[in-house]
Structure formats: C-alpha cells, structure tokens
Amino acid sequence: MNQRLPRLLALALCAGLPALTLADVDKVYSPRIQAGDLELETRGTYLDDGDQPEDGRWLQKFSLGYAFTDRFALEAYLNTEKLPGEDFELEAYELEGRFNLFQNRDYALALLGEVEKEREDDVWEYKIGPLYEQRLPADFRLRLNAFAEKQDGADAEEDEIEYSAAAQLAWLEDDDLAPALEYYGESGNHGAGPVLLGEFKLGGHELEWEAGAIFGLSDGADDVVYRWSLEAEF
C-alpha cells in the first residue's frame, strides 16, 4: 500500500471535524491492535488548581480489554471519582471499541467509538474519532487523536457536539524509559506537559506505565492536571 495513504486518511478524518480542539486530560490512544491481547488497566488524573472549587478532584478508571482480531478490540470501564473531603464513588460505566483501518511498522490508523452512561443520572455520552500513529526519524513516535462528543438523556447538560484533540510526541530510544510531550485541547481550554513512558516485566507479564503533568496554556485551563496509568498485558 502507498505509504502516503495512511497519512491522507488521517488528515481526511480530522478535516471532517470543524476544529481540532481538546478533551479532558486522560490518555493519548494508540491505534495499534494485536489479536489475542488481554489487558487490565487503571489510569487516573488529579486536579491541582487552587482557583477551582474542585481543586483536589481525583478521577480513576479501571478497565478490562480484549483484542478479538488485529482489526477490532473492545474495552469495558468502571469510572470512579473522589471529590475533596469525600470518598471514592462509582460515577459511570463505559464501553469502548477500536477498529483498526491500517497498520504496519511505520504507520497505524484506527477509529475509536465510545459509549458512557452515568450511574445515577440519565446521561449518555457518545464519542467517536480517528487515532493515528507515525514513526519518525531518530526514534521519535507521533500519536494524534481527534474526537467528536455528544451527550443525550433527560439529565444531559450539553446538547451540542463538542470537539477535542490530543497529541503525544515520544522519544523511544530506550523502551524501558522514554520521555514524551503531550497536548490536550478543546475550545478555549488547552494544556501541555511532560510525560514519562516505561515498561517492565513482572511474573512473566509485561506492564506498561505512564506518568506526567499537564499545565494549562489558556485562561480557561486548569493550573496542573497530573495523570498516570498502569497496564498489564496477558
């Protein structure tokens, strides 16, 4: 296949979005799928912003995922939240599917679809968008995500489509510990910061971790959001 095709497809999908803006800090998704992979993951964020009433908010997700083929993977989530002075509570259930369109050593392109249901309120959230990855010279790797999101249900607060994007540029000279720079953005809310990526083996299983800090770049952004994740593959 022409090596320019994955890039052209990614640009075409992203061009379908009115704006490349940004999502809540969470993760930058990989489009790559390997059949038979069983994954357990937990990832979280912590808000550090003294000007916000939710300063100290802690979000944590727990998920189980399986790649049925090299083209399709499904992941189920339990999403929890801890507000300052309160205990952790289960907030929402989430189901996420990734559909790989193309992947080789240098490029990969996939489509993500997601449905989330709040536990107590009648709020459904739908998300869809392309995931793109490209290997660059000097052991650099670029990942790009772009999403459109829509809420539905009797208790939904937003009825318009929202657009967001995320990007990660990582230097993979050392697989065990790799520095990266990430960006997250949505309309009027942009942030970026350093992230470390690593992997190690434990009991014959491969574990991958990420940890970083995303600093607000716009007036409407939070001061700092710390993010982390730990994923085990079986």
mmCIF file of C-alpha atoms in Angstrom:
data_model
loop_
_atom_site.group_PDB
_atom_site.id
_atom_site.type_symbol
_atom_site.label_atom_id
_atom_site.label_comp_id
_atom_site.label_asym_id
_atom_site.label_seq_id
_atom_site.Cartn_x
_atom_site.Cartn_y
_atom_site.Cartn_z
ATOM 1 C CA MET A 1 0.000 0.000 0.000
ATOM 2 C CA ASN A 2 1.177 3.524 -0.806
ATOM 3 C CA GLN A 3 2.945 4.865 2.286
ATOM 4 C CA ARG A 4 1.157 8.229 1.912
ATOM 5 C CA LEU A 5 -2.306 6.679 2.162
ATOM 6 C CA PRO A 6 -2.440 6.327 5.988
ATOM 7 C CA ARG A 7 -1.481 9.991 6.379
ATOM 8 C CA LEU A 8 -4.040 11.105 3.819
ATOM 9 C CA LEU A 9 -6.768 9.082 5.540
ATOM 10 C CA ALA A 10 -5.877 10.558 8.932
ATOM 11 C CA LEU A 11 -5.954 14.090 7.540
ATOM 12 C CA ALA A 12 -9.277 13.436 5.842
ATOM 13 C CA LEU A 13 -10.853 12.125 9.038
ATOM 14 C CA CYS A 14 -9.542 15.012 11.110
ATOM 15 C CA ALA A 15 -10.600 17.530 8.473
ATOM 16 C CA GLY A 16 -14.159 16.342 8.974
ATOM 17 C CA LEU A 17 -14.076 17.977 12.418
ATOM 18 C CA PRO A 18 -14.839 21.717 12.472
ATOM 19 C CA ALA A 19 -11.958 22.336 14.852
ATOM 20 C CA LEU A 20 -9.014 20.484 16.322
ATOM 21 C CA THR A 21 -9.710 21.404 19.899
ATOM 22 C CA LEU A 22 -9.174 19.402 23.094
ATOM 23 C CA ALA A 23 -10.536 16.813 25.529
ATOM 24 C CA ASP A 24 -10.182 16.351 29.267
ATOM 25 C CA VAL A 25 -6.753 15.077 30.215
ATOM 26 C CA ASP A 26 -6.912 11.281 30.076
ATOM 27 C CA LYS A 27 -4.571 9.488 27.657
ATOM 28 C CA VAL A 28 -3.389 9.633 24.060
ATOM 29 C CA TYR A 29 -4.678 6.454 22.433
ATOM 30 C CA SER A 30 -2.662 4.117 20.243
ATOM 31 C CA PRO A 31 -4.363 2.845 17.073
ATOM 32 C CA ARG A 32 -2.430 -0.441 17.130
ATOM 33 C CA ILE A 33 -4.248 -3.711 17.852
ATOM 34 C CA GLN A 34 -2.769 -7.183 18.264
ATOM 35 C CA ALA A 35 -5.162 -10.136 18.171
ATOM 36 C CA GLY A 36 -5.445 -12.070 21.435
ATOM 37 C CA ASP A 37 -4.166 -9.305 23.727
ATOM 38 C CA LEU A 38 -5.929 -9.307 27.099
ATOM 39 C CA GLU A 39 -5.339 -6.074 29.031
ATOM 40 C CA LEU A 40 -6.033 -4.847 32.534
ATOM 41 C CA GLU A 41 -5.589 -1.109 33.004
ATOM 42 C CA THR A 42 -6.061 1.575 35.588
ATOM 43 C CA ARG A 43 -5.486 5.240 34.898
ATOM 44 C CA GLY A 44 -6.212 8.418 36.786
ATOM 45 C CA THR A 45 -5.919 12.182 36.995
ATOM 46 C CA TYR A 46 -5.551 14.627 39.879
ATOM 47 C CA LEU A 47 -6.543 18.286 39.602
ATOM 48 C CA ASP A 48 -4.208 20.829 41.224
ATOM 49 C CA ASP A 49 -5.869 24.231 40.841
ATOM 50 C CA GLY A 50 -6.489 26.381 43.922
ATOM 51 C CA ASP A 51 -8.778 28.714 41.981
ATOM 52 C CA GLN A 52 -11.274 25.944 41.272
ATOM 53 C CA PRO A 53 -13.843 24.580 43.763
ATOM 54 C CA GLU A 54 -12.939 21.076 42.557
ATOM 55 C CA ASP A 55 -9.246 21.502 43.389
ATOM 56 C CA GLY A 56 -8.060 18.080 44.516
ATOM 57 C CA ARG A 57 -10.555 16.126 42.403
ATOM 58 C CA TRP A 58 -9.281 12.617 41.678
ATOM 59 C CA LEU A 59 -10.645 10.552 38.802
ATOM 60 C CA GLN A 60 -9.706 6.878 38.434
ATOM 61 C CA LYS A 61 -10.699 4.397 35.706
ATOM 62 C CA PHE A 62 -10.454 0.589 35.804
ATOM 63 C CA SER A 63 -10.781 -1.403 32.604
ATOM 64 C CA LEU A 64 -10.646 -4.848 31.038
ATOM 65 C CA GLY A 65 -9.966 -5.119 27.315
ATOM 66 C CA TYR A 66 -9.555 -7.831 24.703
ATOM 67 C CA ALA A 67 -8.438 -7.755 21.061
ATOM 68 C CA PHE A 68 -10.648 -10.193 19.166
ATOM 69 C CA THR A 69 -8.703 -9.708 15.906
ATOM 70 C CA ASP A 70 -5.975 -7.422 14.550
ATOM 71 C CA ARG A 71 -8.833 -5.169 13.454
ATOM 72 C CA PHE A 72 -11.120 -4.990 16.497
ATOM 73 C CA ALA A 73 -10.647 -4.543 20.254
ATOM 74 C CA LEU A 74 -13.241 -3.931 22.971
ATOM 75 C CA GLU A 75 -12.713 -2.437 26.430
ATOM 76 C CA ALA A 76 -15.111 -2.046 29.389
ATOM 77 C CA TYR A 77 -14.566 0.585 32.104
ATOM 78 C CA LEU A 78 -15.680 1.454 35.611
ATOM 79 C CA ASN A 79 -15.135 5.184 36.175
ATOM 80 C CA THR A 80 -14.758 6.498 39.725
ATOM 81 C CA GLU A 81 -14.419 9.971 41.211
ATOM 82 C CA LYS A 82 -13.199 11.387 44.525
ATOM 83 C CA LEU A 83 -14.043 14.987 45.373
ATOM 84 C CA PRO A 84 -12.174 16.853 48.138
ATOM 85 C CA GLY A 85 -13.328 15.666 51.557
ATOM 86 C CA GLU A 86 -15.367 12.796 50.117
ATOM 87 C CA ASP A 87 -14.848 9.095 49.403
ATOM 88 C CA PHE A 88 -14.391 7.442 46.021
ATOM 89 C CA GLU A 89 -17.686 6.809 44.237
ATOM 90 C CA LEU A 90 -18.552 4.870 41.103
ATOM 91 C CA GLU A 91 -19.700 7.536 38.634
ATOM 92 C CA ALA A 92 -20.132 5.885 35.229
ATOM 93 C CA TYR A 93 -19.901 2.773 33.056
ATOM 94 C CA GLU A 94 -18.127 2.903 29.723
ATOM 95 C CA LEU A 95 -17.742 0.654 26.681
ATOM 96 C CA GLU A 96 -15.092 1.425 24.088
ATOM 97 C CA GLY A 97 -14.336 -0.140 20.716
ATOM 98 C CA ARG A 98 -11.315 0.395 18.463
ATOM 99 C CA PHE A 99 -11.422 -0.512 14.780
ATOM 100 C CA ASN A 100 -8.059 -0.687 13.036
ATOM 101 C CA LEU A 101 -8.042 0.541 9.439
ATOM 102 C CA PHE A 102 -4.336 0.093 8.659
ATOM 103 C CA GLN A 103 -1.106 -0.702 10.476
ATOM 104 C CA ASN A 104 2.476 -1.531 9.610
ATOM 105 C CA ARG A 105 5.817 -0.774 11.248
ATOM 106 C CA ASP A 106 5.733 2.939 10.446
ATOM 107 C CA TYR A 107 2.061 3.891 10.383
ATOM 108 C CA ALA A 108 -1.237 2.957 12.002
ATOM 109 C CA LEU A 109 -4.746 4.364 11.704
ATOM 110 C CA ALA A 110 -7.856 3.364 13.668
ATOM 111 C CA LEU A 111 -11.301 4.610 14.609
ATOM 112 C CA LEU A 112 -12.470 4.792 18.235
ATOM 113 C CA GLY A 113 -16.120 4.638 19.291
ATOM 114 C CA GLU A 114 -17.223 5.024 22.907
ATOM 115 C CA VAL A 115 -20.445 4.987 24.933
ATOM 116 C CA GLU A 116 -20.578 6.143 28.563
ATOM 117 C CA LYS A 117 -23.568 6.005 30.939
ATOM 118 C CA GLU A 118 -23.632 7.870 34.253
ATOM 119 C CA ARG A 119 -24.579 5.594 37.140
ATOM 120 C CA GLU A 120 -27.168 7.786 38.868
ATOM 121 C CA ASP A 121 -28.323 10.253 36.201
ATOM 122 C CA ASP A 122 -29.934 9.761 32.806
ATOM 123 C CA VAL A 123 -26.907 10.975 30.887
ATOM 124 C CA TRP A 124 -25.373 9.125 27.943
ATOM 125 C CA GLU A 125 -22.202 10.339 26.253
ATOM 126 C CA TYR A 126 -21.073 9.227 22.799
ATOM 127 C CA LYS A 127 -17.582 9.754 21.391
ATOM 128 C CA ILE A 128 -16.074 8.954 18.001
ATOM 129 C CA GLY A 129 -12.868 9.885 16.202
ATOM 130 C CA PRO A 130 -9.663 8.797 14.451
ATOM 131 C CA LEU A 131 -6.453 7.575 16.111
ATOM 132 C CA TYR A 132 -3.206 7.978 14.188
ATOM 133 C CA GLU A 133 0.408 6.933 14.816
ATOM 134 C CA GLN A 134 3.570 7.535 12.817
ATOM 135 C CA ARG A 135 7.186 6.601 13.460
ATOM 136 C CA LEU A 136 9.578 9.464 12.787
ATOM 137 C CA PRO A 137 13.356 9.625 12.275
ATOM 138 C CA ALA A 138 15.686 9.461 15.300
ATOM 139 C CA ASP A 139 13.369 7.049 17.204
ATOM 140 C CA PHE A 140 10.538 9.561 17.625
ATOM 141 C CA ARG A 141 6.876 8.490 17.546
ATOM 142 C CA LEU A 142 3.885 10.758 16.984
ATOM 143 C CA ARG A 143 0.328 9.939 18.062
ATOM 144 C CA LEU A 144 -2.698 12.077 17.183
ATOM 145 C CA ASN A 145 -6.303 11.723 18.415
ATOM 146 C CA ALA A 146 -9.337 13.800 17.397
ATOM 147 C CA PHE A 147 -12.856 13.329 18.777
ATOM 148 C CA ALA A 148 -16.430 14.499 18.449
ATOM 149 C CA GLU A 149 -18.589 14.046 21.576
ATOM 150 C CA LYS A 150 -22.336 14.326 22.187
ATOM 151 C CA GLN A 151 -24.481 13.971 25.311
ATOM 152 C CA ASP A 152 -28.019 12.613 25.403
ATOM 153 C CA GLY A 153 -30.605 11.814 28.060
ATOM 154 C CA ALA A 154 -33.068 13.645 30.317
ATOM 155 C CA ASP A 155 -30.317 14.922 32.642
ATOM 156 C CA ALA A 156 -27.815 15.916 29.933
ATOM 157 C CA GLU A 157 -26.407 19.418 30.423
ATOM 158 C CA GLU A 158 -24.950 19.803 26.926
ATOM 159 C CA ASP A 159 -26.888 19.224 23.723
ATOM 160 C CA GLU A 160 -24.256 20.401 21.242
ATOM 161 C CA ILE A 161 -21.455 18.389 19.693
ATOM 162 C CA GLU A 162 -18.080 19.131 21.281
ATOM 163 C CA TYR A 163 -14.730 18.633 19.576
ATOM 164 C CA SER A 164 -11.409 17.751 21.128
ATOM 165 C CA ALA A 165 -7.915 16.561 20.290
ATOM 166 C CA ALA A 166 -4.800 15.120 21.906
ATOM 167 C CA ALA A 167 -1.237 14.516 20.756
ATOM 168 C CA GLN A 168 1.884 12.795 22.043
ATOM 169 C CA LEU A 169 5.452 13.042 20.768
ATOM 170 C CA ALA A 170 7.679 10.389 22.373
ATOM 171 C CA TRP A 171 11.387 9.616 22.024
ATOM 172 C CA LEU A 172 11.708 5.816 22.081
ATOM 173 C CA GLU A 173 15.485 5.407 22.064
ATOM 174 C CA ASP A 174 15.072 3.423 25.331
ATOM 175 C CA ASP A 175 11.885 1.314 25.595
ATOM 176 C CA ASP A 176 12.279 0.940 29.354
ATOM 177 C CA LEU A 177 12.063 4.692 29.992
ATOM 178 C CA ALA A 178 11.001 7.151 27.307
ATOM 179 C CA PRO A 179 10.321 10.901 27.623
ATOM 180 C CA ALA A 180 7.332 12.392 25.847
ATOM 181 C CA LEU A 181 5.447 15.653 25.407
ATOM 182 C CA GLU A 182 1.639 15.652 25.384
ATOM 183 C CA TYR A 183 -1.027 18.159 24.377
ATOM 184 C CA TYR A 184 -4.755 18.157 25.186
ATOM 185 C CA GLY A 185 -7.217 20.726 23.938
ATOM 186 C CA GLU A 186 -10.813 21.737 23.477
ATOM 187 C CA SER A 187 -12.419 25.078 22.665
ATOM 188 C CA GLY A 188 -10.846 27.705 24.930
ATOM 189 C CA ASN A 189 -9.038 25.104 27.038
ATOM 190 C CA HIS A 190 -5.539 23.973 26.134
ATOM 191 C CA GLY A 191 -2.781 22.238 28.065
ATOM 192 C CA ALA A 192 0.556 20.525 27.520
ATOM 193 C CA GLY A 193 3.326 18.999 29.554
ATOM 194 C CA PRO A 194 5.997 16.310 30.021
ATOM 195 C CA VAL A 195 5.212 12.617 30.410
ATOM 196 C CA LEU A 196 7.398 9.575 31.075
ATOM 197 C CA LEU A 197 6.600 6.207 29.471
ATOM 198 C CA GLY A 198 8.031 2.927 30.712
ATOM 199 C CA GLU A 199 7.621 -0.831 30.700
ATOM 200 C CA PHE A 200 8.868 -3.768 32.745
ATOM 201 C CA LYS A 201 8.147 -7.466 33.232
ATOM 202 C CA LEU A 202 6.596 -8.912 36.370
ATOM 203 C CA GLY A 203 5.861 -12.609 36.780
ATOM 204 C CA GLY A 204 6.129 -13.221 33.058
ATOM 205 C CA HIS A 205 3.694 -10.422 32.207
ATOM 206 C CA GLU A 206 4.507 -7.114 30.578
ATOM 207 C CA LEU A 207 3.484 -3.968 32.430
ATOM 208 C CA GLU A 208 3.426 -0.517 30.852
ATOM 209 C CA TRP A 209 3.172 2.709 32.832
ATOM 210 C CA GLU A 210 2.828 6.406 32.090
ATOM 211 C CA ALA A 211 3.065 9.434 34.384
ATOM 212 C CA GLY A 212 3.119 13.138 33.698
ATOM 213 C CA ALA A 213 1.853 16.648 34.401
ATOM 214 C CA ILE A 214 -0.247 18.739 32.019
ATOM 215 C CA PHE A 215 -0.036 22.527 32.542
ATOM 216 C CA GLY A 216 -2.765 24.923 31.460
ATOM 217 C CA LEU A 217 -1.887 27.106 28.467
ATOM 218 C CA SER A 218 -5.066 29.175 28.221
ATOM 219 C CA ASP A 219 -7.062 31.388 30.585
ATOM 220 C CA GLY A 220 -9.816 28.797 30.944
ATOM 221 C CA ALA A 221 -7.478 25.879 31.609
ATOM 222 C CA ASP A 222 -6.708 24.239 34.951
ATOM 223 C CA ASP A 223 -3.315 25.072 36.502
ATOM 224 C CA VAL A 224 -1.986 21.489 36.545
ATOM 225 C CA VAL A 225 -3.512 18.075 35.944
ATOM 226 C CA TYR A 226 -1.357 15.116 36.982
ATOM 227 C CA ARG A 227 -2.030 11.905 35.058
ATOM 228 C CA TRP A 228 -0.845 8.306 35.381
ATOM 229 C CA SER A 229 -1.657 4.835 34.063
ATOM 230 C CA LEU A 230 -0.641 1.227 34.582
ATOM 231 C CA GLU A 231 -1.480 -1.504 32.093
ATOM 232 C CA ALA A 232 -0.820 -5.247 32.261
ATOM 233 C CA GLU A 233 -0.916 -7.482 29.183
ATOM 234 C CA PHE A 234 -1.626 -11.218 29.307
#
